[in-house]
Short mmCIF file of C-alpha atoms and ligand atoms in Angstrom, two decimals:
data_model
loop_
_atom_site.label_atom_id
_atom_site.label_comp_id
_atom_site.label_asym_id
_atom_site.label_seq_id
_atom_site.Cartn_x
_atom_site.Cartn_y
_atom_site.Cartn_z
CA MET A 1 18.55 20.76 -0.88
CA SER A 2 21.63 19.79 -2.84
CA GLU A 3 21.81 16.88 -5.27
CA GLU A 4 20.00 13.80 -3.95
CA LYS A 5 21.89 10.65 -2.99
CA LYS A 6 20.09 7.39 -3.56
CA VAL A 7 21.05 4.98 -0.82
CA LEU A 8 18.99 1.83 -0.26
CA ARG A 9 18.43 0.49 3.22
CA LYS A 10 20.26 -2.66 4.15
CA LYS A 11 18.38 -5.84 3.28
CA ILE A 12 17.26 -8.16 6.09
CA GLU A 13 18.38 -11.70 5.19
CA ALA A 14 15.72 -13.42 7.31
CA THR A 15 12.98 -12.01 5.06
CA ASP A 16 13.12 -14.98 2.65
CA LYS A 17 12.24 -17.27 5.56
CA MET A 18 9.37 -15.01 6.55
CA ASN A 19 8.05 -15.08 2.99
CA GLN A 20 7.98 -18.90 3.18
CA TYR A 21 5.97 -18.83 6.42
CA MET A 22 3.56 -16.26 4.98
CA ALA A 23 3.14 -18.30 1.79
CA ASP A 24 2.38 -21.45 3.86
CA TYR A 25 -0.20 -19.43 5.81
CA PHE A 26 -2.02 -18.22 2.68
CA TYR A 27 -1.93 -21.67 1.01
CA GLU A 28 -3.30 -23.35 4.17
CA LEU A 29 -6.20 -20.94 4.21
CA ASN A 30 -6.77 -21.38 0.51
CA ASP A 31 -6.88 -25.18 0.82
CA ALA A 32 -9.27 -25.04 3.75
CA SER A 33 -11.50 -22.64 1.83
CA LYS A 34 -11.62 -24.98 -1.17
CA THR A 35 -11.99 -28.29 0.67
CA GLY A 36 -13.86 -27.22 3.79
CA ALA A 37 -11.39 -29.33 5.78
CA GLN A 38 -11.10 -26.68 8.48
CA LYS A 39 -13.39 -23.78 9.43
CA ILE A 40 -12.24 -20.25 8.71
CA ALA A 41 -12.78 -17.17 10.86
CA TRP A 42 -12.12 -13.64 9.74
CA CYS A 43 -10.79 -11.53 12.57
CA THR A 44 -9.84 -7.86 13.02
CA SER A 45 -6.11 -7.38 13.41
CA VAL A 46 -6.30 -6.75 17.16
CA GLY A 47 -9.28 -9.00 17.77
CA PRO A 48 -9.53 -12.16 19.89
CA ALA A 49 -7.49 -14.34 17.51
CA GLU A 50 -6.22 -16.57 20.28
CA LEU A 51 -9.72 -17.84 21.06
CA LEU A 52 -10.39 -18.54 17.38
CA LEU A 53 -7.14 -20.48 16.96
CA ALA A 54 -7.79 -22.45 20.17
CA MET A 55 -11.21 -23.43 18.81
CA GLY A 56 -9.68 -24.84 15.69
CA PHE A 57 -10.32 -22.06 13.17
CA LEU A 58 -7.82 -20.86 10.62
CA VAL A 59 -7.81 -17.07 10.75
CA HIS A 60 -7.89 -14.58 7.87
CA TYR A 61 -7.29 -10.90 8.65
CA PRO A 62 -9.00 -8.52 6.21
CA GLU A 63 -6.81 -5.61 7.30
CA ASN A 64 -3.79 -7.59 6.17
CA HIS A 65 -5.52 -8.01 2.83
CA GLY A 66 -6.25 -4.27 2.84
CA ALA A 67 -2.57 -3.52 3.40
CA ILE A 68 -1.62 -5.79 0.48
CA LEU A 69 -4.12 -3.95 -1.70
CA GLY A 70 -2.36 -0.74 -0.65
CA SER A 71 1.20 -1.89 -1.14
CA THR A 72 0.39 -3.36 -4.57
CA ARG A 73 -1.19 0.04 -5.44
CA MET A 74 -4.47 -1.57 -6.48
CA ALA A 75 -6.59 0.33 -3.96
CA ALA A 76 -7.32 3.57 -5.82
CA ASP A 77 -9.04 1.65 -8.66
CA LEU A 78 -11.13 -0.40 -6.23
CA ILE A 79 -12.30 2.23 -3.76
CA PRO A 80 -14.92 3.68 -6.19
CA GLU A 81 -16.65 0.26 -6.26
CA ALA A 82 -17.34 0.54 -2.54
CA ASN A 83 -18.25 4.23 -2.87
CA ALA A 84 -20.94 3.15 -5.36
CA LEU A 85 -22.43 0.92 -2.62
CA GLY A 86 -22.69 3.91 -0.29
CA TYR A 87 -19.38 3.64 1.58
CA SER A 88 -17.91 7.12 1.58
CA PRO A 89 -14.47 7.91 0.12
CA ASP A 90 -13.76 9.54 3.49
CA ILE A 91 -14.00 6.33 5.56
CA CYS A 92 -11.29 3.68 6.06
CA SER A 93 -9.62 2.96 2.73
CA TYR A 94 -8.81 -0.59 3.85
CA LEU A 95 -12.55 -1.14 4.08
CA THR A 96 -13.35 0.50 0.75
CA SER A 97 -10.49 -1.13 -1.16
CA ASP A 98 -11.19 -4.58 0.31
CA ILE A 99 -14.91 -4.44 -0.42
CA GLY A 100 -14.11 -2.99 -3.85
CA ALA A 101 -11.78 -5.93 -4.55
CA TYR A 102 -14.48 -8.37 -3.53
CA VAL A 103 -17.08 -6.71 -5.76
CA LYS A 104 -14.66 -6.83 -8.71
CA GLY A 105 -13.68 -10.43 -7.88
CA ILE A 106 -9.97 -9.76 -7.63
CA THR A 107 -7.18 -10.14 -5.05
CA PRO A 108 -3.45 -9.44 -5.12
CA LEU A 109 -2.97 -12.88 -3.51
CA ALA A 110 -3.70 -14.40 -6.95
CA LYS A 111 -0.68 -12.68 -8.41
CA ALA A 112 1.60 -13.43 -5.47
CA PHE A 113 0.68 -17.10 -4.96
CA GLU A 114 0.10 -19.41 -7.91
CA GLY A 115 -3.11 -21.36 -7.55
CA ILE A 116 -4.86 -18.89 -5.20
CA GLU A 117 -7.78 -17.26 -6.98
CA SER A 118 -9.68 -15.54 -4.19
CA ILE A 119 -9.67 -14.66 -0.52
CA PRO A 120 -10.75 -17.53 1.79
CA LYS A 121 -14.47 -17.91 2.44
CA PRO A 122 -15.44 -17.20 6.05
CA ASP A 123 -17.52 -19.38 8.35
CA VAL A 124 -17.69 -16.62 10.95
CA LEU A 125 -16.71 -12.93 11.22
CA VAL A 126 -15.29 -11.70 14.55
CA PHE A 127 -14.45 -8.09 15.30
CA ASN A 128 -13.18 -5.97 18.15
CA THR A 129 -14.08 -2.25 18.01
CA ASN A 130 -10.98 -1.39 20.07
CA GLN A 131 -9.39 0.28 17.03
CA CYS A 132 -12.42 1.85 15.30
CA ARG A 133 -16.05 1.35 14.31
CA ASP A 134 -15.08 0.82 10.68
CA VAL A 135 -14.06 -2.79 11.28
CA LYS A 136 -17.54 -3.70 12.47
CA ASP A 137 -19.20 -1.98 9.52
CA TRP A 138 -16.74 -3.67 7.18
CA PHE A 139 -17.51 -7.15 8.56
CA ALA A 140 -21.23 -6.37 8.67
CA TRP A 141 -21.20 -5.84 4.89
CA TYR A 142 -19.67 -9.32 4.36
CA SER A 143 -22.04 -10.84 6.89
CA LYS A 144 -25.03 -9.71 4.83
CA LYS A 145 -23.41 -10.42 1.48
CA LEU A 146 -22.26 -13.96 2.35
CA ASN A 147 -24.89 -14.80 4.97
CA VAL A 148 -22.25 -15.56 7.58
CA PRO A 149 -22.63 -14.95 11.34
CA LEU A 150 -21.11 -11.73 12.73
CA MET A 151 -20.03 -11.40 16.35
CA GLY A 152 -17.50 -9.48 18.38
CA VAL A 153 -16.34 -7.34 21.23
CA HIS A 154 -17.30 -3.71 21.90
CA THR A 155 -14.39 -2.00 23.62
CA HIS A 156 -14.50 1.23 25.65
CA ARG A 157 -12.80 3.94 23.63
CA ASN A 158 -10.26 6.53 24.76
CA PRO A 159 -9.67 5.58 28.40
CA THR A 160 -6.64 7.12 30.09
CA ASP A 161 -6.27 4.32 32.64
CA ILE A 162 -7.33 0.73 32.08
CA THR A 163 -9.25 0.24 35.27
CA ASP A 164 -10.89 -2.74 36.92
CA ASP A 165 -14.28 -1.46 35.71
CA ILE A 166 -13.28 -1.96 32.11
CA ILE A 167 -11.45 -5.30 31.96
CA PRO A 168 -14.14 -7.69 33.31
CA SER A 169 -16.70 -6.49 30.81
CA ILE A 170 -14.35 -7.07 27.89
CA ALA A 171 -13.26 -10.47 29.28
CA ARG A 172 -16.93 -11.49 29.60
CA GLN A 173 -17.62 -10.46 26.02
CA ILE A 174 -14.75 -12.64 24.82
CA GLU A 175 -15.99 -15.59 26.92
CA ASN A 176 -19.49 -15.12 25.54
CA LEU A 177 -18.15 -15.88 22.06
CA ILE A 178 -17.39 -19.47 23.08
CA GLU A 179 -20.90 -20.85 22.77
CA PRO A 180 -21.67 -19.59 19.25
CA LEU A 181 -18.14 -20.47 18.10
CA GLU A 182 -18.57 -24.03 19.40
CA LYS A 183 -21.69 -24.39 17.23
CA ILE A 184 -19.93 -23.05 14.14
CA SER A 185 -16.65 -24.95 14.58
CA GLY A 186 -18.16 -28.16 15.85
CA ASN A 187 -15.37 -28.19 18.46
CA LYS A 188 -15.75 -28.05 22.23
CA PHE A 189 -13.87 -25.24 23.92
CA ASP A 190 -10.70 -26.53 25.60
CA MET A 191 -9.07 -24.29 28.21
CA ASP A 192 -5.69 -26.02 27.88
CA LYS A 193 -5.62 -25.29 24.15
CA LEU A 194 -6.40 -21.63 24.79
CA LYS A 195 -3.63 -21.39 27.39
CA LYS A 196 -1.19 -22.89 24.90
CA VAL A 197 -2.17 -20.38 22.17
CA VAL A 198 -1.98 -17.43 24.55
CA ALA A 199 1.46 -18.60 25.66
CA LEU A 200 2.61 -18.70 22.00
CA SER A 201 1.13 -15.25 21.36
CA LYS A 202 2.92 -13.92 24.42
CA GLU A 203 6.23 -15.38 23.26
CA CYS A 204 5.74 -13.97 19.77
CA SER A 205 4.91 -10.59 21.23
CA GLU A 206 7.96 -10.53 23.52
CA LEU A 207 10.24 -11.45 20.64
CA TRP A 208 8.65 -8.82 18.39
CA LYS A 209 9.23 -6.22 21.11
CA LYS A 210 12.89 -7.20 21.32
CA VAL A 211 13.16 -6.99 17.53
CA LEU A 212 11.77 -3.47 17.48
CA GLU A 213 13.86 -2.37 20.44
CA THR A 214 17.11 -3.26 18.69
CA ALA A 215 16.53 0.08 16.91
CA ALA A 216 17.38 1.84 20.19
CA HIS A 217 21.02 1.12 19.31
CA GLN A 218 23.01 3.83 17.51
CA PRO A 219 23.17 3.23 14.59
CA ALA A 220 19.83 1.48 14.37
CA PRO A 221 19.90 -1.95 12.69
CA LEU A 222 16.41 -1.64 11.21
CA THR A 223 13.94 0.93 9.94
CA PHE A 224 10.22 1.52 10.34
CA PHE A 225 9.85 0.49 6.71
CA ASP A 226 11.44 -2.92 7.51
CA GLY A 227 9.14 -3.11 10.52
CA THR A 228 6.01 -2.76 8.39
CA ILE A 229 7.07 -5.83 6.40
CA GLN A 230 8.54 -7.83 9.29
CA MET A 231 5.39 -7.43 11.38
CA GLY A 232 3.50 -9.84 9.08
CA PRO A 233 3.93 -12.88 11.38
CA ALA A 234 3.03 -10.85 14.50
CA VAL A 235 -0.25 -9.89 12.83
CA VAL A 236 -1.33 -13.12 11.08
CA LEU A 237 0.69 -15.87 12.77
CA ARG A 238 0.67 -14.87 16.42
CA GLY A 239 -0.47 -17.79 18.55
CA THR A 240 1.53 -20.22 16.38
CA GLN A 241 4.96 -21.78 16.71
CA GLN A 242 5.91 -20.44 13.28
CA ALA A 243 5.78 -16.81 14.44
CA VAL A 244 7.97 -17.63 17.46
CA ASP A 245 10.46 -19.50 15.28
CA TYR A 246 10.65 -16.65 12.78
CA TYR A 247 11.23 -13.88 15.30
CA LYS A 248 14.04 -15.87 16.92
CA ILE A 249 15.77 -15.95 13.52
CA LEU A 250 15.15 -12.26 12.86
CA LEU A 251 16.25 -11.18 16.34
CA LYS A 252 19.50 -13.10 15.96
CA GLU A 253 20.28 -11.26 12.72
CA LEU A 254 19.52 -7.87 14.20
CA GLU A 255 21.49 -8.53 17.39
CA GLU A 256 24.44 -9.48 15.20
CA ARG A 257 24.06 -6.12 13.43
CA VAL A 258 23.96 -4.34 16.81
CA LYS A 259 27.10 -6.16 17.95
CA ASN A 260 28.92 -5.12 14.79
CA ASN A 261 27.46 -1.61 14.63
CA ILE A 262 25.89 -2.29 11.25
CA ALA A 263 23.45 0.47 10.34
CA ALA A 264 20.24 -0.08 8.39
CA VAL A 265 20.75 3.42 6.96
CA GLU A 266 24.36 4.06 6.18
CA GLY A 267 25.67 7.25 7.74
CA GLU A 268 22.65 7.55 10.05
CA ARG A 269 22.55 11.19 11.15
CA PHE A 270 18.92 11.78 12.14
CA ARG A 271 16.72 9.44 14.16
CA LEU A 272 13.02 9.83 13.46
CA TYR A 273 9.78 8.51 14.92
CA TRP A 274 6.73 7.76 12.73
CA ASP A 275 3.28 8.23 14.20
CA GLY A 276 0.21 6.91 12.39
CA MET A 277 -0.40 4.54 9.53
CA PRO A 278 2.21 3.78 6.85
CA VAL A 279 1.48 4.89 3.30
CA TRP A 280 1.45 1.37 1.92
CA GLY A 281 1.83 2.33 -1.73
CA ARG A 282 4.84 4.50 -0.94
CA LEU A 283 6.90 2.36 1.45
CA ARG A 284 9.82 2.15 -0.92
CA ALA A 285 9.63 5.79 -2.02
CA HIS A 286 9.46 7.04 1.57
CA SER A 287 12.26 4.73 2.66
CA GLU A 288 14.44 6.04 -0.16
CA LEU A 289 13.54 9.66 0.55
CA PHE A 290 14.58 9.48 4.22
CA THR A 291 17.58 7.28 3.55
CA SER A 292 18.90 9.70 0.92
CA LEU A 293 18.88 12.37 3.66
CA ASN A 294 20.74 10.13 6.13
CA ALA A 295 17.61 10.00 8.24
CA ASN A 296 16.41 6.73 9.71
CA VAL A 297 12.74 6.49 10.62
CA LEU A 298 13.44 3.79 13.16
CA ALA A 299 10.48 3.55 15.52
CA SER A 300 6.73 3.87 15.35
CA THR A 301 3.55 3.45 17.27
CA TYR A 302 2.18 1.42 14.36
CA CYS A 303 4.67 -1.48 14.49
CA ASN A 304 4.50 -1.44 18.31
CA SER A 305 0.76 -2.07 18.15
CA TRP A 306 1.34 -5.83 17.98
CA ILE A 307 3.20 -5.95 21.29
CA PHE A 308 0.83 -7.48 23.85
CA THR A 309 2.88 -7.67 27.03
CA ASP A 310 -0.16 -8.39 29.20
CA PHE A 311 -0.92 -11.85 27.83
CA ASP A 312 -0.88 -14.37 30.65
CA PRO A 313 -1.56 -18.04 29.78
CA GLU A 314 -2.78 -18.69 33.34
CA ASN A 315 -5.41 -16.01 32.99
CA PRO A 316 -6.28 -16.06 29.30
CA PHE A 317 -9.57 -14.13 29.23
CA THR A 318 -8.64 -11.33 31.61
CA SER A 319 -5.20 -10.95 30.11
CA MET A 320 -6.55 -10.91 26.52
CA ALA A 321 -9.07 -8.27 27.58
CA LYS A 322 -6.28 -6.21 29.12
CA ALA A 323 -3.83 -6.64 26.25
CA TYR A 324 -6.41 -5.70 23.62
CA THR A 325 -7.58 -2.66 25.58
CA GLU A 326 -4.17 -1.28 26.57
CA LEU A 327 -3.40 -0.70 22.91
CA PHE A 328 -2.15 2.74 21.92
CA ILE A 329 -4.99 3.33 19.41
CA VAL A 330 -7.68 2.74 22.07
CA ARG A 331 -6.32 5.29 24.55
CA SER A 332 -6.80 8.96 25.41
CA ASP A 333 -4.31 11.55 24.17
CA GLU A 334 -3.00 11.84 27.72
CA ALA A 335 -2.02 8.15 27.80
CA LYS A 336 -0.69 8.29 24.23
CA GLU A 337 1.55 11.27 24.99
CA LYS A 338 3.00 9.60 28.06
CA TYR A 339 3.77 6.53 25.97
CA MET A 340 5.31 8.52 23.12
CA LYS A 341 7.61 10.42 25.44
CA ARG A 342 8.94 7.10 26.71
CA MET A 343 9.52 5.99 23.14
CA PHE A 344 11.35 9.25 22.21
CA ASP A 345 13.74 8.67 25.14
CA LEU A 346 14.25 4.97 24.46
CA PHE A 347 15.01 5.49 20.74
CA LYS A 348 16.90 8.82 21.15
CA ILE A 349 14.62 10.58 18.68
CA ASP A 350 15.62 13.83 16.89
CA GLY A 351 12.34 14.45 15.06
CA ILE A 352 8.79 13.17 14.70
CA ILE A 353 6.74 12.54 11.56
CA TYR A 354 2.94 12.54 12.03
CA HIS A 355 1.08 10.93 9.14
CA ASP A 356 -2.36 12.49 8.90
CA ALA A 357 -4.11 9.70 7.06
CA LYS A 358 -7.23 11.19 5.53
CA THR A 359 -9.38 8.07 5.83
CA CYS A 360 -8.14 6.94 9.27
CA PRO A 361 -8.81 9.58 11.92
CA ASN A 362 -8.51 6.75 14.45
CA ASN A 363 -4.81 6.39 13.86
CA SER A 364 -3.93 10.01 12.99
CA ASN A 365 -2.88 11.70 16.21
CA ASN A 366 -2.05 15.19 14.98
CA ARG A 367 -5.58 16.58 14.87
CA TYR A 368 -6.15 17.67 18.48
CA GLY A 369 -2.94 19.53 19.33
CA MET A 370 -0.70 16.57 20.19
CA PRO A 371 2.30 17.61 18.07
CA GLN A 372 2.32 21.10 19.62
CA ARG A 373 1.92 19.76 23.16
CA LEU A 374 4.69 17.17 22.74
CA GLU A 375 7.03 19.64 21.08
CA LYS A 376 6.55 22.06 23.96
CA GLN A 377 7.29 19.37 26.54
CA THR A 378 10.19 17.61 24.80
CA GLY A 379 11.68 20.22 22.46
CA ILE A 380 11.64 17.60 19.68
CA PRO A 381 10.47 19.14 16.36
CA SER A 382 7.79 17.48 14.30
CA LEU A 383 6.38 17.45 10.78
CA ILE A 384 2.87 16.57 9.65
CA ILE A 385 2.57 14.71 6.34
CA ASN A 386 -0.86 14.68 4.69
CA GLY A 387 -1.68 11.43 3.00
CA ASP A 388 -3.47 8.12 3.37
CA LEU A 389 -2.83 4.48 4.08
CA ASN A 390 -4.23 3.18 0.78
CA ASP A 391 -5.82 5.93 -1.30
CA LEU A 392 -2.93 7.32 -3.30
CA ARG A 393 -5.19 10.00 -4.79
CA LEU A 394 -4.91 11.75 -1.44
CA ILE A 395 -1.14 12.05 -1.60
CA SER A 396 1.09 14.69 -3.08
CA ASP A 397 4.54 13.17 -3.53
CA GLU A 398 6.10 16.52 -4.41
CA GLN A 399 4.68 18.17 -1.33
CA THR A 400 5.89 15.33 0.91
CA LYS A 401 9.39 15.47 -0.54
CA THR A 402 9.65 19.25 -0.19
CA ASN A 403 8.35 19.16 3.38
CA VAL A 404 10.61 16.30 4.47
CA GLU A 405 13.69 17.95 2.95
CA ALA A 406 12.90 21.24 4.69
CA PHE A 407 12.33 19.36 7.98
CA ILE A 408 15.67 17.63 7.74
CA GLU A 409 17.34 20.96 7.05
CA GLN A 410 15.73 22.29 10.18
CA LEU A 411 17.07 19.32 12.18
CA GLU A 412 20.50 19.92 10.68
CA GLU A 413 20.44 23.51 11.88
CA ASN A 414 19.48 22.32 15.37
CA LYS A 415 22.37 19.82 15.58
S1 LIG B 1 -7.86 1.74 12.44
FE1 LIG B 1 -7.98 3.01 10.63
S2 LIG B 1 -7.01 1.82 9.02
FE2 LIG B 1 -7.47 0.40 10.68
S3 LIG B 1 -9.46 -0.49 10.15
FE3 LIG B 1 -9.82 1.29 11.48
S4 LIG B 1 -10.16 3.06 10.12
FE4 LIG B 1 -9.20 1.39 8.95
#
């Protein structure tokens, strides 16, 4: 490919406000951890956070910490610490880098937020296996290490349809958490509080969906790489007023861009879809690579994973069970392919990037013939990038660059 242009994507002004909300969140957890003023639950990213918030816990999400370890490029030095404890280099590199960081007594939060020295100490660990088994194993290690109770929800994996056989059993498992959580928190369960939190989560989710769907506009006002940053409140602050307030601000900015045809990637020529995990330590490099080729990676299954349209405050347990089981990552390839075809149409996609993340088979969808099947049905070409979410030793930057450039040339020929 001819000489490379370096074009940066357009900055989102609301981000400073988001950083404030995120800082407040980390400081609140840190204070509670030091003073014991409020109990702390650790929860998996698509676990029953609403119940925990309603019962008065502050919630820490270890996957969020894992992603920060990835984006700060600390993970590769930490993973061997967990390997030495018997956790294979082939399993989730969020798990191995997070446990490695704990063993070494370090956290990137200390560098980002003055006064924070460590991750918050948990009073309880709550998982949902909807995304993978790794989260349970991950929390089980901390449970033993810190002598903290472990509990959670076991979700049916890979269903095509979410039937009435599935939902009641998940809803019951969530309800069964109430009694032990009451003992740990010292608070009585209050249905009205839960309804209020579910209503806030629903509002957050609907706003986040609208934010992501602004990218259906041509040119798109945001990129997948923005999405991976902007999703912070949807992950760690859903169920709170702050998340709702933030996404109203962000949506306004993006709608303004849509109205004025302001592109996130100047001269947008190719519209791409990203499937799988981001490569956290290469967000900027990947953004610059695609942007320099006038390609906007503008939609993804990853950022969409925090859209929970099924939340219903009048039916909190059933609707939480449904929302947390309808997730893309839980479903069969048949259901995933149906969903992706809808996304390709909505976002007017020219090409698809599949990230084959070595340590996350759960969120790498290229391994059982999906790219070939979808290409045959839609005619949209795809490219598989080999890499990882956190372990940068599994990435070849040169190979990625060469493959992406060749893919864009192919798309150019097809135009
Ligand atoms: S889904 Fe993948 S990245 Fe997320 S916790 Fe599970 S194995 Fe790790």
